[in-house]
Short mmCIF file of C-alpha atoms and ligand atoms in Angstrom, two decimals:
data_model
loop_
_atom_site.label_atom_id
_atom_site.label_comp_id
_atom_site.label_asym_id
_atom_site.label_seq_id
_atom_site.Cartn_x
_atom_site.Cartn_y
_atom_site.Cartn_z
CA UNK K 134 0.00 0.00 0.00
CA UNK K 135 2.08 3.57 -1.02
CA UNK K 136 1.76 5.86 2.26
CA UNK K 137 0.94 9.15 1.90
CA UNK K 138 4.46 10.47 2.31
CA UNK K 139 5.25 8.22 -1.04
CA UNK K 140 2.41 9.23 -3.33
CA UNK K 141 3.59 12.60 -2.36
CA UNK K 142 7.21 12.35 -3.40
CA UNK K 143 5.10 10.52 -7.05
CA UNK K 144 3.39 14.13 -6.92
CA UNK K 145 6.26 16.14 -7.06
CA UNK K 146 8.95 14.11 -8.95
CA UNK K 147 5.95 14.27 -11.86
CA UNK K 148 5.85 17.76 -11.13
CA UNK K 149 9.81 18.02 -11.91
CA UNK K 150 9.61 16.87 -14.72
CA UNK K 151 6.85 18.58 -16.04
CA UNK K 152 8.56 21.41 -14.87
CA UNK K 153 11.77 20.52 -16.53
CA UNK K 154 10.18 19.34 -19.73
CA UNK K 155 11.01 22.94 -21.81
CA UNK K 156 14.15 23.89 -19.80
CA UNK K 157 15.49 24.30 -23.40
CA UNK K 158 12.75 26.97 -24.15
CA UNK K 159 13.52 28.84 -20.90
CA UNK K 160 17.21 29.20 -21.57
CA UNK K 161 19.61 31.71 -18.73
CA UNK K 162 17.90 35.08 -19.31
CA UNK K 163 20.29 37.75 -20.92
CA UNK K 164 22.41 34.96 -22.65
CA UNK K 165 22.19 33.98 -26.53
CA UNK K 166 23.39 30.22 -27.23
CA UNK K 167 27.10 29.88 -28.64
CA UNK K 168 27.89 33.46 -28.07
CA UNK K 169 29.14 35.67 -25.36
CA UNK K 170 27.82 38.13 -23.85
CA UNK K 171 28.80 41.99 -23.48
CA UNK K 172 27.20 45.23 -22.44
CA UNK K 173 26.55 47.27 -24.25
CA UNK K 174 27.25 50.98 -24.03
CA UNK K 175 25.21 54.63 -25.10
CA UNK K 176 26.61 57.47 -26.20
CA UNK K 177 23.62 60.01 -25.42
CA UNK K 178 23.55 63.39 -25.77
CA UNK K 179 22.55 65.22 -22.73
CA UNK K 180 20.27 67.55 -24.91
CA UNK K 181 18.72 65.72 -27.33
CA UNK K 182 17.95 68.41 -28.84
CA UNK K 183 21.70 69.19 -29.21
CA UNK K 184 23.49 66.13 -31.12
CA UNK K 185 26.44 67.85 -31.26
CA UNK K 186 26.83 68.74 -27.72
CA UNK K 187 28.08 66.60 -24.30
CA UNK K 188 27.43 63.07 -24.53
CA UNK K 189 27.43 61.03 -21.70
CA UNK K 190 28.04 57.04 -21.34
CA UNK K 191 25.50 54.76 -20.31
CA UNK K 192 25.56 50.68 -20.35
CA UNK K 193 22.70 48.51 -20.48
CA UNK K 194 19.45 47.90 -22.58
CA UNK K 195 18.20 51.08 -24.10
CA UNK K 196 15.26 51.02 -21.03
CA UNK K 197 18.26 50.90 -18.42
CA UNK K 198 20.09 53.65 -20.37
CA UNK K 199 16.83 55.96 -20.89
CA UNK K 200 16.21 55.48 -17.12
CA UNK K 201 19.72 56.29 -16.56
CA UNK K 202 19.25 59.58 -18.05
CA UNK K 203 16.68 60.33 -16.61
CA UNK K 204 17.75 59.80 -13.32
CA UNK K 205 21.00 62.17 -13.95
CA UNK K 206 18.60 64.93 -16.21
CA UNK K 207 15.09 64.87 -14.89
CA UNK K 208 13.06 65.30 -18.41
CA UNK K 209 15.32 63.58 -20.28
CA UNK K 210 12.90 60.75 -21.16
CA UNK K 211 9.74 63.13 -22.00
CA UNK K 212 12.09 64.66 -24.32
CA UNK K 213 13.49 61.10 -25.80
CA UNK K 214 9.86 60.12 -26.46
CA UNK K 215 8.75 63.66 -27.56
CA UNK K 216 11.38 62.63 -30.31
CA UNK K 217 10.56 59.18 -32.02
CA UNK K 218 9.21 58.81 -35.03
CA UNK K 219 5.81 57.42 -34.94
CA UNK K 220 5.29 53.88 -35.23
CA UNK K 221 4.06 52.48 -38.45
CA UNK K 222 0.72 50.95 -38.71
CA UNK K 223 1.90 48.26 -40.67
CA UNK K 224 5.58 48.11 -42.19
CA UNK K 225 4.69 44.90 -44.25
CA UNK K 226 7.48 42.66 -44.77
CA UNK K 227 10.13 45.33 -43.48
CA UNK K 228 11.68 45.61 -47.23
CA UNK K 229 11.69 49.26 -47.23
CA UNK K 230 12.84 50.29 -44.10
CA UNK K 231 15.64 48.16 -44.72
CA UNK K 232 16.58 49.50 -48.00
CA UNK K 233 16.07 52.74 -46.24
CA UNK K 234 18.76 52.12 -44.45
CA UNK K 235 21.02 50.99 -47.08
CA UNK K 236 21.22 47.49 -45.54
CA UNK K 237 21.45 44.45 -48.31
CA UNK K 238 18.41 42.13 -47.56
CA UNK K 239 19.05 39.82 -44.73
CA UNK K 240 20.98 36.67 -45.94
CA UNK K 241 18.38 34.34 -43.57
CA UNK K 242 15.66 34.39 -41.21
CA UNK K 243 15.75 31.66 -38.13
CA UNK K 244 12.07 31.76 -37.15
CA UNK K 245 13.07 28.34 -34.76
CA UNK K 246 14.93 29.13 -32.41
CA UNK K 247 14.72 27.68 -29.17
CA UNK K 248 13.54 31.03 -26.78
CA UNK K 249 10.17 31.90 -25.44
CA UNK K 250 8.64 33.93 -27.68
CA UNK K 251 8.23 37.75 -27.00
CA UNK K 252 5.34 40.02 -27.37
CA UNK K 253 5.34 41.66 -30.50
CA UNK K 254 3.82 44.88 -29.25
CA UNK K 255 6.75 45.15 -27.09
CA UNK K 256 9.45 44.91 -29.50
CA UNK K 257 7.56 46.91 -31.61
CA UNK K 258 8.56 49.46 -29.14
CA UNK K 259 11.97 48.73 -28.40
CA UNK K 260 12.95 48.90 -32.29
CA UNK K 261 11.40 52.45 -31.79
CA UNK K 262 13.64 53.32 -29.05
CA UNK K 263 16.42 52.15 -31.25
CA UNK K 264 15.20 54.54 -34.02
CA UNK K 265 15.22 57.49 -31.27
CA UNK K 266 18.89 56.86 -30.23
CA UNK K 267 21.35 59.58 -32.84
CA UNK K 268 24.31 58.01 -33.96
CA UNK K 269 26.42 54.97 -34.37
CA UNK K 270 26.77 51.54 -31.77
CA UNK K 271 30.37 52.01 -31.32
CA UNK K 272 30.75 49.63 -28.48
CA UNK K 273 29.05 47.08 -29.79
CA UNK K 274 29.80 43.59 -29.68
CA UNK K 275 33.53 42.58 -30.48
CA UNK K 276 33.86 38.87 -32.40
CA UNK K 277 31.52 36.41 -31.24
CA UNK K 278 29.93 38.26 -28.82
CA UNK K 279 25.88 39.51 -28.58
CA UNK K 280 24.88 42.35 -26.38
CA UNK K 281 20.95 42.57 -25.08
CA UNK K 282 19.90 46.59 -26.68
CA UNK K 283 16.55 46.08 -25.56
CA UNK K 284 14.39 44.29 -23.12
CA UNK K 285 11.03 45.35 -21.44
CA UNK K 286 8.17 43.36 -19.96
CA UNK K 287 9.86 39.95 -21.11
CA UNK K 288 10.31 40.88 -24.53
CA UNK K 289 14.29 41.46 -25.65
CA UNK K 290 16.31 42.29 -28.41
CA UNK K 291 19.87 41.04 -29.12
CA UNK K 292 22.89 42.39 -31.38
CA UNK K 293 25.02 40.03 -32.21
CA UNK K 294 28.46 40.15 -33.67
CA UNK K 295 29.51 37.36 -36.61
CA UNK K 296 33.27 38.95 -37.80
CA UNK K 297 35.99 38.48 -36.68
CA UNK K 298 36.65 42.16 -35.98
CA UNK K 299 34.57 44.89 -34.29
CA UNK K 300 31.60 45.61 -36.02
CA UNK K 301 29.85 49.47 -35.76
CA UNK K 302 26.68 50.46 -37.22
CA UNK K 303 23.97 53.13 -36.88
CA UNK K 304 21.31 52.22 -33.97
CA UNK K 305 18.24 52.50 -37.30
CA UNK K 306 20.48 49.39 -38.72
CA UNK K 307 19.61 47.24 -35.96
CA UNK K 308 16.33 49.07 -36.09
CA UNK K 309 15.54 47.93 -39.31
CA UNK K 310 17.55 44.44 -38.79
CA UNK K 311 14.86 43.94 -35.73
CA UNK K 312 11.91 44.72 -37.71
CA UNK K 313 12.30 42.99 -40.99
CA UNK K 314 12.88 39.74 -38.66
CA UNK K 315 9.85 40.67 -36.28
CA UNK K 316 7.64 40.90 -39.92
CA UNK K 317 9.21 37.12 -41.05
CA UNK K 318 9.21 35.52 -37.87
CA UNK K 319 5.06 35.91 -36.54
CA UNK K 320 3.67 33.65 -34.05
CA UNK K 321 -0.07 33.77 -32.81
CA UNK K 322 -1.42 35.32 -35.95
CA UNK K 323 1.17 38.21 -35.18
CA UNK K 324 0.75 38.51 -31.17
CA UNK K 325 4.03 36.99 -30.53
CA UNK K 326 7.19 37.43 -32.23
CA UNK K 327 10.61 35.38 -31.89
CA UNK K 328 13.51 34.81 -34.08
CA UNK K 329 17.08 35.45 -35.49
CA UNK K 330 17.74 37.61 -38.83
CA UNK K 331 21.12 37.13 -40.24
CA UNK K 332 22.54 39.67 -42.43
CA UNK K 333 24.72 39.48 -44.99
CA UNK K 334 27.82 41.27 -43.49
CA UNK K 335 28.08 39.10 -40.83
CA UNK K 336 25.58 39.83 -37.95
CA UNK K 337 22.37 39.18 -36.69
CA UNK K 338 19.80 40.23 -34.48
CA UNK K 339 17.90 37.98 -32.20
CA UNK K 340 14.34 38.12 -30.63
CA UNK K 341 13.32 36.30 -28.06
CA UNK K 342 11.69 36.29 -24.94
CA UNK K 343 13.60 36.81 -21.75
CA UNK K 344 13.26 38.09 -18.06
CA UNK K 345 13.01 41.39 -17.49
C1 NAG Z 544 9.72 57.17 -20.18
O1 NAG Z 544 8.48 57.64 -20.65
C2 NAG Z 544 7.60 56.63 -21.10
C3 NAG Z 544 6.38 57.28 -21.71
O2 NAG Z 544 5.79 58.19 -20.82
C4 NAG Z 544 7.26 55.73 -19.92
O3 NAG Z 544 6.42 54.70 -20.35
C5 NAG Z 544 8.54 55.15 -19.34
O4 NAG Z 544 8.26 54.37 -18.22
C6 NAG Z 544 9.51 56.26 -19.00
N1 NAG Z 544 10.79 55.68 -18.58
C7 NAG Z 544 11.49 56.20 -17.59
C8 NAG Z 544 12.75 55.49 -17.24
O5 NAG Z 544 11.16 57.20 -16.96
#
């Protein structure tokens, strides 16, 4: 006859396993598979309104770097989002934001890969922080490396780095690198979003979902 003690310990080893069933779908948060990992760094002007004036330093996701500056120059977020451009309705398949950009079309899209998904509203937002940031990602990731740009309610967005060599771009190329992957990569008739775009020169951006 099992005790209760042992029916108990049948409860809860089922439960483990159940549990540990999509430990591949929950990988570390803030970590991409086969790469490591780096901050990554924000050269912001303390006026926005001023490009050309003091920049200041800031390392994180674009949330942690807009929060940040904020805390350093109170109003320094109303004026970041006083800034962006406006969303799009619908971008379509991303094609012309990318040749906006001047990008070649990505080389592949990974619409597999083994992350939560993300919310697609979310990232919708973080690629328009990205847009709102001036200038160029010069500490990005070195070889082989990925740094996490943007991550809010459990919804990220990763650069990662393919050369062997540093690799700088403007923030609107991830931008559009995010959103033509985001438009290729829709799950729950467009709700959710994950997925890798690869570009031709050698890097790629990931979405995925992730703690934060
Ligand atoms: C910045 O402003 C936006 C829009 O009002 C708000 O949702 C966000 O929480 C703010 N972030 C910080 C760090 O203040």
């Amino acid at each position: 006859m099992l005790s209760i003690p042992s029916i108990l310990a049948g409860v809860l080893a089922l439960a483990s396993v159940v549990h540990s069933a999509p430990a591949s779908l929950d990988a570390e948060p803030n970590s991409v598979s086969g790469y490591a990992m780096v901050p990554i760094s924000w050269n912001l002007p303390v006026k926005l309104d001023d490009p050309t004036g003091a920049t200041v330093t800031v390392t994180g996701t674009i949330e942690e770097a807009i929060a940040q500056m904020e805390a350093s120059y109170p109003g320094w977020n109303a004026t970041f989002q006083a800034q962006l451009p406006p969303i799009p309705a619908d971008d379509g398949d991303g094609a012309s934001l990318v040749s906006t950009a001047g990008l070649e079309d990505p080389a592949k899209y990974d619409c597999n890969v083994d992350y939560k998904k993300a919310t697609t509203l979310t990232i919708v937002w973080g690629i328009n922080y990205l847009r709102g940031v001036p200038g160029t990602a010069k500490n990005g990731p070195g070889p082989n490396n990925c740094g996490r740009v943007s991550c809010s309610w459990n919804s990220a967005i990763y650069w990662c780095n393919d050369n062997d060599d540093d690799k700088e771009l403007q923030w609107n190329d991830i931008a559009d690198a995010a959103s033509a992957t985001k438009n290729k990569c829709k799950y729950n008739r467009g709700h959710d979003v994950k997925g890798r775009g690869s570009m031709k020169e050698n890097w790629n951006v990931l979405i995925r979902g992730d703690d934060c």
